[in-house]
């Protein structure tokens, strides 16, 4: 889409502007002369101070993102909304063929088939902002698909790595929000502690890179220095290595293919040791549950995401124990029909049904 008076300046619509990714994205845009914010959206936080500080013409608190995006004519949509609420913006950008910088993994998990079809019709760029998927995008770019035998997603393991299932019953919200390597919004921080985040990322990788689930591995890597790896058929293994700082993948997506400089410190290799371990599926069952939901297909992943959102919300409000989050997700997955969604309306129904089932599970019998 044309950028008006300054032809080389890209107009960025930032949805989820007041969040952890949103704030870092504003910093990245402000540092780059060829990027300009044209629209901001939040869920409920007022935006007046941000729009004034950055000279942004269009802003919206909540509401339909399509309206804001039609009005503001962006070249890039950065979707940094949290949760299923991001689906509308993802589908709008993919259908319109506008570059989508995607942090909101939940939309691709819930709407994978609809999003892939919209992307094929729209023909625009889809650039992941999730650090693992940004790393995979970089390692896979220009590579013939038959040379790739699989990909590996790394998980930090979160604050409770090494604990057995029985030791997770009494963990507090405060302990859960103390992530060892990343500083992020509360929902994704809980997801990182339960490893639901890696389950969501597994499904996200399936849709982004068109890989079957059996070719996507998950390993625990406590320091989060290796973001992801690609296995090639000749036995080589390519790793993407760097400090855990979201400004790198945000900048990569917003300045692609330029790879603009960032203020992030180079990684010091002296004394660096790398360690990897298997996921403990007994203590952290949500990776295996996501894999099963992904393999089942249809609206299984949508139900996984919806139940997880309900359970995480209840945990943050003190209404559910940490170890019960996976139970709510498993029971919801067992109760939904999982039939494929033909359109957004079907998907919203499937999301609503899973939320109702998960919420019912929260009520005392
Ligand atoms: N944080 C990270 O480092 C990181 C890394 C990788 C991927 N991600 C992904 O990026 C997304 C955002 O994560 P975050 O950590 O930045 O979350 P966050 O700090 O909680 O921010 C969420 C943002 O979404 C907005 N929002 C909530 N509900 C909305 C709605 N219904 N409509 C429009 N906007 C809404 C919030 O607005 P209000 O302020 O008004 O509530 C806020 O701006 C998530 O999908 C997450 O998985 C995050």
XYZ file of N, CA, C and O in Angstrom, residues 54-234:
724
model
N 3.648 10.391 19.939
C 4.217 9.844 18.701
C 3.519 10.364 17.449
O 3.764 9.856 16.353
N 2.667 11.357 17.596
C 1.999 11.962 16.443
C 1.194 10.959 15.622
O 1.225 10.986 14.396
N 0.479 10.063 16.311
C -0.282 9.010 15.611
C -1.684 9.526 15.297
O -2.372 10.061 16.171
N -2.112 9.354 14.010
C -3.415 9.909 13.594
C -4.608 9.076 14.066
O -5.685 9.600 14.308
N -4.454 7.756 14.105
C -5.614 6.901 14.368
C -5.390 6.071 15.630
O -4.331 5.453 15.772
N -6.404 6.040 16.493
C -6.285 5.240 17.715
C -7.644 4.693 18.087
O -8.670 5.296 17.775
N -7.627 3.538 18.731
C -8.897 2.903 19.109
C -8.686 2.058 20.359
O -7.741 1.275 20.432
N -9.586 2.215 21.300
C -9.555 1.379 22.507
C -10.604 0.292 22.314
O -11.786 0.583 22.182
N -10.152 -0.969 22.253
C -11.074 -2.093 22.014
C -11.736 -1.986 20.645
O -11.211 -1.340 19.730
N -12.882 -2.621 20.504
C -13.643 -2.521 19.247
C -13.067 -3.368 18.132
O -12.133 -4.144 18.330
N -13.658 -3.188 16.936
C -13.307 -4.007 15.775
C -12.006 -3.487 15.135
O -11.972 -2.346 14.657
N -10.954 -4.313 15.094
C -9.683 -3.821 14.530
C -9.800 -3.501 13.042
O -9.084 -2.643 12.530
N -10.726 -4.187 12.336
C -10.852 -3.980 10.885
C -11.157 -2.516 10.571
O -10.604 -1.934 9.642
N -12.017 -1.917 11.392
C -12.395 -0.512 11.184
C -11.166 0.396 11.251
O -10.941 1.232 10.388
N -10.375 0.184 12.289
C -9.164 0.991 12.492
C -8.180 0.774 11.338
O -7.557 1.716 10.840
N -8.057 -0.467 10.898
C -7.074 -0.798 9.857
C -7.524 -0.259 8.489
O -6.693 0.218 7.714
N -8.830 -0.296 8.209
C -9.343 0.282 6.954
C -9.034 1.779 6.924
O -8.617 2.322 5.913
N -9.255 2.429 8.054
C -9.085 3.878 8.144
C -7.632 4.303 8.030
O -7.307 5.287 7.414
N -6.739 3.519 8.622
C -5.360 4.000 8.781
C -4.430 3.544 7.660
O -3.314 4.010 7.557
N -4.870 2.639 6.792
C -4.124 2.167 5.616
C -2.644 1.856 5.942
O -1.738 2.490 5.428
N -2.380 0.874 6.780
C -0.998 0.559 7.137
C -0.272 -0.224 6.037
O -0.913 -0.886 5.215
N 1.063 -0.125 6.030
C 1.877 -1.024 5.209
C 2.199 -2.290 6.002
O 2.437 -3.348 5.432
N 2.284 -2.131 7.324
C 2.590 -3.269 8.211
C 1.598 -3.259 9.378
O 1.369 -2.201 9.978
N 1.031 -4.410 9.685
C 0.227 -4.560 10.906
C 1.067 -5.354 11.897
O 1.473 -6.484 11.594
N 1.383 -4.765 13.037
C 2.049 -5.532 14.102
C 0.976 -5.931 15.112
O 0.436 -5.080 15.833
N 0.655 -7.216 15.112
C -0.395 -7.711 16.004
C 0.228 -8.189 17.310
O 0.771 -9.294 17.382
N 0.161 -7.331 18.332
C 0.725 -7.652 19.647
C -0.375 -7.687 20.710
O -0.127 -7.435 21.889
N -1.601 -7.974 20.262
C -2.727 -8.181 21.183
C -2.492 -9.521 21.880
O -1.862 -10.423 21.309
N -2.995 -9.674 23.089
C -2.873 -10.971 23.760
C -4.172 -11.763 23.572
O -5.264 -11.203 23.656
N -4.038 -13.053 23.245
C -5.177 -13.957 23.234
C -5.990 -13.972 21.945
O -5.635 -13.346 20.938
N -7.113 -14.694 22.013
C -8.010 -14.883 20.859
C -8.512 -13.546 20.303
O -8.895 -13.467 19.133
N -8.481 -12.500 21.117
C -8.915 -11.168 20.678
C -8.101 -10.683 19.470
O -8.524 -9.770 18.770
N -6.959 -11.328 19.202
C -6.119 -10.918 18.077
C -6.519 -11.532 16.738
O -5.937 -11.198 15.697
N -7.499 -12.427 16.739
C -7.851 -13.147 15.500
C -8.280 -12.199 14.379
O -7.857 -12.347 13.230
N -9.125 -11.226 14.703
C -9.666 -10.318 13.687
C -8.561 -9.589 12.931
O -8.592 -9.500 11.697
N -7.581 -9.075 13.637
C -6.498 -8.308 12.998
C -5.631 -9.217 12.126
O -5.215 -8.839 11.029
N -5.371 -10.424 12.605
C -4.567 -11.376 11.819
C -5.271 -11.688 10.502
O -4.666 -11.614 9.420
N -6.552 -12.008 10.577
C -7.283 -12.373 9.358
C -7.416 -11.168 8.420
O -7.296 -11.309 7.196
N -7.617 -9.985 8.983
C -7.738 -8.780 8.146
C -6.445 -8.567 7.352
O -6.477 -8.367 6.129
N -5.297 -8.585 8.033
C -4.010 -8.299 7.364
C -3.696 -9.360 6.313
O -3.257 -9.041 5.199
N -3.933 -10.625 6.641
C -3.617 -11.699 5.692
C -4.506 -11.602 4.454
O -4.036 -11.757 3.328
N -5.780 -11.328 4.661
C -6.729 -11.215 3.537
C -6.374 -10.010 2.665
O -6.441 -10.091 1.426
N -5.984 -8.900 3.299
C -5.697 -7.667 2.558
C -4.328 -7.715 1.876
O -4.008 -6.853 1.060
N -3.498 -8.692 2.219
C -2.154 -8.764 1.625
C -1.210 -7.718 2.202
O -0.180 -7.397 1.609
N -1.553 -7.183 3.371
C -0.684 -6.221 4.067
C 0.299 -7.029 4.922
O -0.088 -8.039 5.525
N 1.565 -6.611 4.965
C 2.551 -7.343 5.775
C 2.059 -7.496 7.217
O 1.688 -6.510 7.851
N 2.088 -8.733 7.698
C 1.671 -8.996 9.082
C 2.887 -9.407 9.902
O 3.521 -10.431 9.625
N 3.247 -8.575 10.876
C 4.269 -8.931 11.858
C 3.499 -9.515 13.040
O 2.766 -8.807 13.726
N 3.644 -10.812 13.258
C 2.730 -11.506 14.171
C 3.386 -11.900 15.492
O 4.224 -12.797 15.550
N 2.979 -11.195 16.564
C 3.359 -11.628 17.916
C 2.229 -12.461 18.516
O 2.467 -13.387 19.283
N 0.992 -12.140 18.126
C -0.204 -12.796 18.699
C -0.332 -14.236 18.182
O -1.087 -14.526 17.250
N 0.429 -15.135 18.821
C 0.450 -16.538 18.375
C -0.924 -17.197 18.496
O -1.274 -18.085 17.734
N -1.731 -16.737 19.505
C -3.033 -17.385 19.745
C -3.912 -17.347 18.502
O -4.708 -18.252 18.266
N -3.779 -16.271 17.685
C -4.649 -16.171 16.500
C -4.288 -17.237 15.478
O -5.170 -17.810 14.835
N -3.006 -17.524 15.329
C -2.621 -18.543 14.348
C -2.930 -19.952 14.872
O -3.271 -20.861 14.106
N -2.853 -20.110 16.175
C -3.210 -21.405 16.768
C -4.706 -21.669 16.587
O -5.114 -22.731 16.122
N -5.519 -20.665 16.922
C -6.974 -20.861 16.880
C -7.493 -20.901 15.447
O -8.406 -21.660 15.135
N -6.906 -20.071 14.585
C -7.480 -19.891 13.238
C -6.510 -20.352 12.157
O -6.517 -19.813 11.049
N -5.702 -21.370 12.440
C -4.650 -21.784 11.503
C -5.125 -21.999 10.075
O -4.533 -21.476 9.122
N -6.220 -22.754 9.921
C -6.687 -23.060 8.553
C -7.237 -21.818 7.862
O -6.925 -21.560 6.695
N -8.048 -21.055 8.580
C -8.624 -19.837 7.985
C -7.515 -18.840 7.648
O -7.531 -18.194 6.598
N -6.529 -18.734 8.528
C -5.433 -17.788 8.312
C -4.580 -18.212 7.111
O -4.179 -17.373 6.295
N -4.334 -19.500 6.986
C -3.513 -19.985 5.868
C -4.226 -19.729 4.536
O -3.595 -19.316 3.556
N -5.533 -19.934 4.526
C -6.303 -19.676 3.300
C -6.319 -18.178 2.992
O -6.145 -17.773 1.823
N -6.495 -17.339 4.011
C -6.505 -15.883 3.800
C -5.132 -15.419 3.308
O -5.023 -14.565 2.430
N -4.080 -16.000 3.854
C -2.712 -15.648 3.446
C -2.489 -15.999 1.972
O -1.909 -15.223 1.213
N -2.979 -17.168 1.563
C -2.827 -17.587 0.156
C -3.586 -16.633 -0.775
O -3.095 -16.279 -1.848
N -4.766 -16.200 -0.343
C -5.546 -15.271 -1.181
C -4.893 -13.892 -1.206
O -4.778 -13.260 -2.250
N -4.468 -13.403 -0.032
C -3.939 -12.036 0.077
C -2.546 -11.893 -0.518
O -2.201 -10.865 -1.089
N -1.720 -12.922 -0.328
C -0.381 -12.936 -0.925
C 0.631 -11.990 -0.284
O 1.673 -11.718 -0.866
N 0.345 -11.488 0.920
C 1.300 -10.586 1.589
C 2.347 -11.358 2.384
O 2.378 -12.593 2.364
N 3.191 -10.603 3.087
C 4.236 -11.232 3.912
C 3.688 -11.534 5.302
O 2.992 -10.710 5.888
N 4.040 -12.704 5.825
C 3.710 -13.063 7.208
C 5.029 -13.290 7.939
O 5.741 -14.265 7.655
N 5.374 -12.356 8.821
C 6.670 -12.414 9.505
C 6.464 -12.638 10.997
O 5.854 -11.798 11.676
N 6.944 -13.770 11.519
C 6.730 -14.033 12.949
C 7.559 -13.113 13.831
O 8.697 -12.782 13.501
N 6.962 -12.719 14.954
C 7.685 -11.913 15.948
C 8.090 -12.777 17.142
O 9.056 -12.479 17.838
N 7.389 -13.865 17.364
C 7.802 -14.812 18.402
C 9.276 -15.141 18.146
O 9.649 -15.441 17.006
N 10.106 -15.090 19.186
C 11.557 -15.186 18.950
C 11.959 -16.519 18.310
O 12.822 -16.565 17.429
N 11.298 -17.608 18.727
C 11.647 -18.935 18.185
C 11.306 -19.012 16.704
O 12.065 -19.568 15.906
N 10.162 -18.453 16.330
C 9.704 -18.542 14.942
C 10.435 -17.551 14.065
O 10.676 -17.825 12.891
N 10.830 -16.411 14.638
C 11.681 -15.472 13.905
C 13.009 -16.165 13.599
O 13.524 -16.089 12.479
N 13.530 -16.874 14.600
C 14.792 -17.617 14.414
C 14.625 -18.667 13.312
O 15.487 -18.808 12.429
N 13.525 -19.382 13.331
C 13.294 -20.417 12.305
C 13.136 -19.780 10.928
O 13.657 -20.288 9.934
N 12.426 -18.654 10.876
C 12.246 -17.947 9.603
C 13.615 -17.627 9.013
O 13.856 -17.800 7.814
N 14.522 -17.167 9.859
C 15.851 -16.785 9.382
C 16.669 -18.003 8.950
O 17.384 -17.963 7.958
N 16.581 -19.099 9.696
C 17.357 -20.306 9.362
C 16.773 -21.035 8.147
O 17.502 -21.753 7.457
N 15.483 -20.868 7.902
C 14.840 -21.611 6.801
C 14.820 -20.826 5.494
O 14.612 -21.418 4.426
N 15.049 -19.522 5.577
C 14.863 -18.679 4.396
C 15.770 -19.125 3.239
O 16.979 -19.318 3.412
N 15.181 -19.304 2.083
C 15.939 -19.652 0.883
C 16.321 -21.122 0.807
O 17.037 -21.546 -0.109
N 15.881 -21.911 1.759
C 16.256 -23.323 1.806
C 15.197 -24.183 1.107
O 14.011 -23.972 1.322
N 15.620 -25.110 0.284
C 14.655 -25.996 -0.385
C 13.991 -26.876 0.670
O 14.694 -27.468 1.510
N 12.644 -26.987 0.659
C 11.944 -27.740 1.717
C 12.456 -29.166 1.875
O 12.532 -29.672 3.005
N 12.865 -29.823 0.766
C 13.296 -31.228 0.894
C 14.632 -31.370 1.630
O 14.993 -32.466 2.044
N 15.355 -30.265 1.825
C 16.626 -30.353 2.561
C 16.422 -30.250 4.073
O 17.337 -30.475 4.842
N 15.194 -29.878 4.464
C 14.911 -29.668 5.901
C 14.252 -30.924 6.467
O 13.177 -31.319 6.032
N 14.915 -31.562 7.450
C 14.268 -32.753 8.008
C 13.433 -32.440 9.240
O 12.545 -33.210 9.599
N 13.657 -31.309 9.875
C 12.825 -30.952 11.024
C 13.306 -29.678 11.679
O 14.350 -29.123 11.307
N 12.503 -29.198 12.640
C 12.897 -28.000 13.386
C 12.787 -28.295 14.881
O 12.073 -29.209 15.296
N 13.516 -27.505 15.660
C 13.531 -27.690 17.115
C 13.207 -26.349 17.781
O 13.873 -25.346 17.500
N 12.179 -26.349 18.618
C 11.836 -25.162 19.404
C 12.447 -25.325 20.790
O 12.331 -26.401 21.395
N 13.065 -24.262 21.294
C 13.620 -24.352 22.648
C 12.672 -23.684 23.645
O 12.025 -22.690 23.327
N 12.627 -24.243 24.831
C 11.808 -23.688 25.925
C 12.727 -23.428 27.106
O 13.592 -24.259 27.402
N 12.548 -22.304 27.788
C 13.425 -22.041 28.948
C 13.137 -23.048 30.069
O 13.993 -23.324 30.895
N 11.909 -23.553 30.094
C 11.507 -24.434 31.194
C 10.797 -23.671 32.290
O 10.168 -24.260 33.176
N 10.907 -22.319 32.238
C 10.179 -21.485 33.203
C 10.727 -21.586 34.610
O 11.731 -22.269 34.864
N 10.077 -20.912 35.580
C 10.594 -20.853 36.953
C 10.520 -22.182 37.701
O 11.150 -22.342 38.738
N 9.742 -23.149 37.203
C 9.542 -24.407 37.952
C 10.224 -25.603 37.294
O 9.906 -26.758 37.601
N 11.175 -25.309 36.405
C 11.898 -26.390 35.739
C 12.548 -27.302 36.792
O 13.119 -26.809 37.770
N 12.420 -28.614 36.596
C 13.041 -29.560 37.518
C 12.104 -30.013 38.623
O 12.396 -30.960 39.345
N 10.946 -29.327 38.771
C 10.014 -29.760 39.824
C 9.127 -30.891 39.309
O 8.772 -30.934 38.135
N 8.754 -31.771 40.232
C 7.839 -32.862 39.894
C 6.407 -32.336 39.970
O 6.150 -31.282 40.570
N 5.464 -33.090 39.389
C 4.064 -32.659 39.365
C 3.539 -32.325 40.771
O 2.867 -31.308 40.976
N 3.875 -33.188 41.738
C 3.368 -32.991 43.103
C 3.886 -31.690 43.727
O 3.274 -31.147 44.649
N 5.012 -31.207 43.221
C 5.591 -29.977 43.796
C 5.003 -28.716 43.170
O 5.420 -27.607 43.482
N 4.055 -28.877 42.242
C 3.508 -27.715 41.538
C 2.134 -27.293 42.053
O 1.584 -26.289 41.615
N 1.582 -28.061 43.003
C 0.213 -27.792 43.454
C 0.112 -26.461 44.192
O -0.898 -25.770 44.075
N 1.150 -26.099 44.923
C 1.021 -24.926 45.796
C 1.777 -23.700 45.311
O 1.939 -22.746 46.066
N 2.238 -23.695 44.075
C 3.019 -22.529 43.644
C 2.101 -21.310 43.540
O 0.928 -21.422 43.182
N 2.649 -20.135 43.863
C 1.825 -18.920 43.901
C 1.899 -18.172 42.572
O 2.784 -18.425 41.744
N 0.974 -17.231 42.422
C 0.963 -16.383 41.218
C 2.274 -15.591 41.160
O 2.904 -15.467 40.104
N 2.688 -15.079 42.308
C 3.911 -14.264 42.353
C 5.131 -15.067 41.864
O 5.916 -14.591 41.047
N 5.271 -16.303 42.352
C 6.397 -17.155 41.906
C 6.305 -17.441 40.412
O 7.301 -17.500 39.698
N 5.072 -17.639 39.946
C 4.851 -17.996 38.542
C 5.223 -16.835 37.628
O 5.717 -17.047 36.512
N 5.000 -15.616 38.092
C 5.268 -14.448 37.246
C 6.743 -14.044 37.257
O 7.137 -13.097 36.583
N 7.564 -14.778 38.007
C 9.009 -14.467 38.056
C 9.747 -15.314 37.027
O 10.347 -16.332 37.344
N 9.679 -14.909 35.748
C 10.298 -15.714 34.687
C 11.826 -15.565 34.716
O 12.330 -14.459 34.889
N 12.566 -16.696 34.544
C 14.016 -16.616 34.676
C 14.738 -15.850 33.564
O 15.793 -15.265 33.804
N 14.214 -15.845 32.330
C 15.004 -15.238 31.244
C 14.295 -14.139 30.459
O 14.944 -13.317 29.845
N 12.951 -14.125 30.428
C 12.232 -13.142 29.611
C 11.347 -12.271 30.502
O 10.786 -12.753 31.482
N 11.167 -10.993 30.117
C 10.234 -10.117 30.813
C 9.055 -9.851 29.878
O 9.227 -9.231 28.828
N 7.857 -10.338 30.237
C 6.734 -10.349 29.295
C 5.430 -10.050 30.025
O 5.395 -9.941 31.240
N 4.323 -9.960 29.271
C 3.000 -9.767 29.865
C 2.613 -10.962 30.728
O 3.202 -12.044 30.609
N 1.604 -10.784 31.636
C 1.267 -11.848 32.595
C 0.779 -13.152 31.951
O 1.137 -14.233 32.410
N -0.028 -13.072 30.883
C -0.594 -14.308 30.313
C 0.514 -15.187 29.755
O 0.610 -16.382 30.063
N 1.391 -14.621 28.944
C 2.466 -15.432 28.342
C 3.468 -15.883 29.419
O 4.076 -16.945 29.300
N 3.582 -15.118 30.500
C 4.509 -15.536 31.565
C 3.969 -16.782 32.265
O 4.725 -17.720 32.561
N 2.659 -16.828 32.504
C 2.068 -18.052 33.076
C 2.212 -19.197 32.066
O 2.594 -20.318 32.420
N 1.928 -18.908 30.782
C 2.059 -19.941 29.740
C 3.490 -20.488 29.673
O 3.692 -21.665 29.346
N 4.471 -19.638 29.952
C 5.858 -20.106 29.920
C 6.141 -21.010 31.108
O 6.933 -21.951 31.014
N 5.491 -20.738 32.236
C 5.702 -21.559 33.434
C 5.028 -22.928 33.311
O 5.540 -23.932 33.797
N 3.858 -22.972 32.642
C 3.166 -24.270 32.475
C 3.673 -25.007 31.235
O 3.334 -26.181 31.028
N 4.412 -24.274 30.378
C 4.861 -24.747 29.055
C 3.737 -24.771 28.014
O 3.929 -25.238 26.886
N 2.534 -24.257 28.379
C 1.475 -24.088 27.360
C 1.997 -23.216 26.230
O 1.636 -23.392 25.063
N 2.866 -22.257 26.577
C 3.431 -21.372 25.547
C 4.146 -22.180 24.463
O 4.019 -21.895 23.272
N 4.867 -23.212 24.886
C 5.587 -24.028 23.883
C 4.606 -24.878 23.089
O 4.824 -25.150 21.909
N 3.497 -25.262 23.728
C 2.445 -25.974 22.998
C 1.834 -25.075 21.928
O 1.626 -25.487 20.781
N 1.544 -23.825 22.309
C 0.995 -22.867 21.328
C 2.016 -22.658 20.202
O 1.666 -22.601 19.021
N 3.287 -22.575 20.566
C 4.326 -22.325 19.553
C 4.499 -23.514 18.596
O 4.864 -23.349 17.436
N 4.272 -24.710 19.120
C 4.346 -25.910 18.288
C 3.298 -25.821 17.170
O 3.587 -26.054 15.989
N 2.081 -25.450 17.562
C 0.988 -25.333 16.575
C 1.269 -24.146 15.638
O 1.061 -24.230 14.426
N 1.789 -23.061 16.209
C 2.142 -21.884 15.391
C 3.184 -22.271 14.332
O 3.067 -21.890 13.159
N 4.183 -23.047 14.726
C 5.249 -23.456 13.786
C 4.680 -24.334 12.679
O 5.079 -24.224 11.505
N 3.737 -25.203 13.038
C 3.097 -26.060 12.037
C 2.465 -25.209 10.934
O 2.653 -25.470 9.741
N 1.746 -24.160 11.317
C 1.053 -23.329 10.315
C 2.007 -22.391 9.593
O 1.867 -22.179 8.387
N 2.989 -21.861 10.320
C 3.910 -20.910 9.670
C 4.790 -21.592 8.635
O 5.057 -21.035 7.574
N 5.270 -22.795 8.945
C 6.292 -23.412 8.092
C 5.781 -24.652 7.365
O 6.554 -25.318 6.655
N 4.505 -24.978 7.538
C 3.911 -26.093 6.805
C 4.546 -27.440 7.133
O 4.626 -28.320 6.281
N 4.992 -27.601 8.384
C 5.650 -28.854 8.776
C 4.685 -29.745 9.548
O 3.924 -29.254 10.388
N 4.718 -31.077 9.286
C 3.898 -31.971 10.111
C 4.437 -32.001 11.551
O 5.624 -31.751 11.783
N 3.527 -32.304 12.483
C 3.917 -32.224 13.899
C 5.090 -33.128 14.263
O 5.902 -32.790 15.122
N 5.195 -34.295 13.599
C 6.282 -35.201 14.008
C 7.665 -34.650 13.627
O 8.677 -35.155 14.081
N 7.689 -33.573 12.821
C 8.984 -32.985 12.473
C 9.276 -31.708 13.256
O 10.165 -30.953 12.918
N 8.476 -31.477 14.305
C 8.721 -30.305 15.171
C 9.006 -30.818 16.586
O 8.132 -31.388 17.238
N 10.246 -30.647 17.023
C 10.645 -31.097 18.372
C 10.588 -29.921 19.345
O 10.734 -28.771 18.941
N 10.443 -30.247 20.617
C 10.549 -29.234 21.674
C 11.601 -29.729 22.666
O 11.542 -30.887 23.104
N 12.577 -28.873 22.986
C 13.547 -29.230 24.028
C 13.648 -28.092 25.033
O 13.398 -26.939 24.690
N 14.009 -28.437 26.242
C 14.220 -27.416 27.274
C 15.675 -26.953 27.190
O 16.605 -27.764 27.095
N 15.833 -25.636 27.181
C 17.167 -25.013 27.088
C 17.126 -23.808 28.039
O 16.596 -22.747 27.698
N 17.623 -23.998 29.286
C 17.320 -23.043 30.360
C 17.756 -21.600 30.136
O 17.120 -20.691 30.674
N 18.804 -21.324 29.381
C 19.270 -19.932 29.289
C 18.633 -19.143 28.152
O 18.888 -17.949 28.009
N 17.822 -19.767 27.315
C 17.137 -19.085 26.196
C 18.095 -18.346 25.258
O 17.735 -17.326 24.672
N 19.296 -18.861 25.113
C 20.273 -18.222 24.211
C 20.127 -18.777 22.795
O 20.234 -18.046 21.814
N 19.873 -20.080 22.698
C 19.547 -20.684 21.399
C 18.031 -20.575 21.243
O 17.274 -21.128 22.035
N 17.590 -19.831 20.232
C 16.145 -19.579 20.101
C 15.420 -20.695 19.367
O 14.242 -20.932 19.613
N 16.108 -21.323 18.416
C 15.514 -22.450 17.684
C 16.618 -23.072 16.834
O 17.691 -22.473 16.650
N 16.353 -24.279 16.328
C 17.334 -24.972 15.473
C 16.609 -25.606 14.290
O 15.432 -25.958 14.380
N 17.363 -25.784 13.196
C 16.811 -26.459 12.015
C 17.705 -27.657 11.706
O 18.932 -27.527 11.617
N 17.073 -28.831 11.572
C 17.818 -30.039 11.199
C 17.758 -30.202 9.692
O 16.659 -30.222 9.119
N 18.934 -30.327 9.054
C 18.982 -30.531 7.602
C 19.241 -32.004 7.305
O 19.792 -32.731 8.141
N 18.852 -32.439 6.103
C 18.896 -33.875 5.810
C 20.316 -34.432 5.754
O 20.513 -35.629 5.884
N 21.317 -33.531 5.567
C 22.698 -34.032 5.525
C 23.294 -34.194 6.923
O 24.464 -34.538 7.062
